[in-house]
Amino acid sequence: MTDAPQKWTMAADEPDDGQGETGVVTKTKPKTKRPPLYKVLLLNDDYTPMEFVVHVLERFFGMTHAQAFEVMLTVHKKGVAVVGVFSHEIAETKVGQVMDFARRHQHPLQCTMEKE
C-alpha cells in the first residue's frame, strides 16, 4: 500500500484510477404521499328545522339551494349524508363552524368527520 492520497469519484466510493472518468451525481425526488382525506358528515335529528340545515349547507359547503335541499332530504331520510371531502384541517374547521353555528342558534345539529 502506498502513502499517496487517493482521489475519489462522486458516484461511487471507489478510488479514481486516473483515467478521467468521473461519476455523475443524480438527485431523485422523494415520492410524497397525498395527505389522507376526511369525509364531513351531517347527522339527522328530530329537532333541527330543515330550512336551517339547507342554510348550513349553502353557507359552509358552498352548495346551491337545490343541492342543499337534496342533501338535506338525504340526511332526513337516511339519517346521515356526506357533505364534503377535505384535508384534515379543512374538515376539522368545517365541523367546528357548523357545530358552533348550530349551538348559537340553539339547534342540536351534529356534524362529524371520518377518514375516507
JSON list of N, CA and C in Angstrom, two decimals, residues 7-9 14-22:
[
{"chain": "A", "resi": 7, "resn": "LYS", "atom": "N", "xyz": [-7.79, 9.81, -5.00]},
{"chain": "A", "resi": 7, "resn": "LYS", "atom": "CA", "xyz": [-8.90, 10.66, -5.44]},
{"chain": "A", "resi": 7, "resn": "LYS", "atom": "C", "xyz": [-10.13, 9.77, -5.49]},
{"chain": "A", "resi": 8, "resn": "TRP", "atom": "N", "xyz": [-11.25, 10.33, -5.13]},
{"chain": "A", "resi": 8, "resn": "TRP", "atom": "CA", "xyz": [-12.49, 9.56, -5.12]},
{"chain": "A", "resi": 8, "resn": "TRP", "atom": "C", "xyz": [-13.48, 10.18, -6.10]},
{"chain": "A", "resi": 9, "resn": "THR", "atom": "N", "xyz": [-14.25, 9.34, -6.76]},
{"chain": "A", "resi": 9, "resn": "THR", "atom": "CA", "xyz": [-15.29, 9.85, -7.64]},
{"chain": "A", "resi": 9, "resn": "THR", "atom": "C", "xyz": [-16.52, 10.13, -6.81]},
{"chain": "A", "resi": 14, "resn": "GLU", "atom": "N", "xyz": [-15.22, 4.49, -4.89]},
{"chain": "A", "resi": 14, "resn": "GLU", "atom": "CA", "xyz": [-14.05, 3.77, -5.39]},
{"chain": "A", "resi": 14, "resn": "GLU", "atom": "C", "xyz": [-12.99, 4.80, -5.73]},
{"chain": "A", "resi": 15, "resn": "PRO", "atom": "N", "xyz": [-11.75, 4.42, -5.57]},
{"chain": "A", "resi": 15, "resn": "PRO", "atom": "CA", "xyz": [-10.69, 5.36, -5.92]},
{"chain": "A", "resi": 15, "resn": "PRO", "atom": "C", "xyz": [-10.69, 5.67, -7.40]},
{"chain": "A", "resi": 16, "resn": "ASP", "atom": "N", "xyz": [-10.32, 6.89, -7.74]},
{"chain": "A", "resi": 16, "resn": "ASP", "atom": "CA", "xyz": [-10.20, 7.31, -9.14]},
{"chain": "A", "resi": 16, "resn": "ASP", "atom": "C", "xyz": [-8.96, 6.65, -9.71]},
{"chain": "A", "resi": 17, "resn": "ASP", "atom": "N", "xyz": [-9.14, 6.01, -10.88]},
{"chain": "A", "resi": 17, "resn": "ASP", "atom": "CA", "xyz": [-8.00, 5.32, -11.48]},
{"chain": "A", "resi": 17, "resn": "ASP", "atom": "C", "xyz": [-7.17, 6.23, -12.37]},
{"chain": "A", "resi": 18, "resn": "GLY", "atom": "N", "xyz": [-7.50, 7.50, -12.39]},
{"chain": "A", "resi": 18, "resn": "GLY", "atom": "CA", "xyz": [-6.73, 8.45, -13.17]},
{"chain": "A", "resi": 18, "resn": "GLY", "atom": "C", "xyz": [-7.10, 8.47, -14.64]},
{"chain": "A", "resi": 19, "resn": "GLN", "atom": "N", "xyz": [-8.08, 7.71, -15.08]},
{"chain": "A", "resi": 19, "resn": "GLN", "atom": "CA", "xyz": [-8.47, 7.63, -16.48]},
{"chain": "A", "resi": 19, "resn": "GLN", "atom": "C", "xyz": [-9.37, 8.80, -16.88]},
{"chain": "A", "resi": 20, "resn": "GLY", "atom": "N", "xyz": [-9.74, 9.63, -15.95]},
{"chain": "A", "resi": 20, "resn": "GLY", "atom": "CA", "xyz": [-10.55, 10.80, -16.29]},
{"chain": "A", "resi": 20, "resn": "GLY", "atom": "C", "xyz": [-12.04, 10.55, -16.19]},
{"chain": "A", "resi": 21, "resn": "GLU", "atom": "N", "xyz": [-12.47, 9.37, -15.89]},
{"chain": "A", "resi": 21, "resn": "GLU", "atom": "CA", "xyz": [-13.90, 9.12, -15.75]},
{"chain": "A", "resi": 21, "resn": "GLU", "atom": "C", "xyz": [-14.35, 9.52, -14.35]},
{"chain": "A", "resi": 22, "resn": "THR", "atom": "N", "xyz": [-15.38, 10.34, -14.31]},
{"chain": "A", "resi": 22, "resn": "THR", "atom": "CA", "xyz": [-15.94, 10.72, -13.01]},
{"chain": "A", "resi": 22, "resn": "THR", "atom": "C", "xyz": [-17.42, 10.39, -13.03]}
]
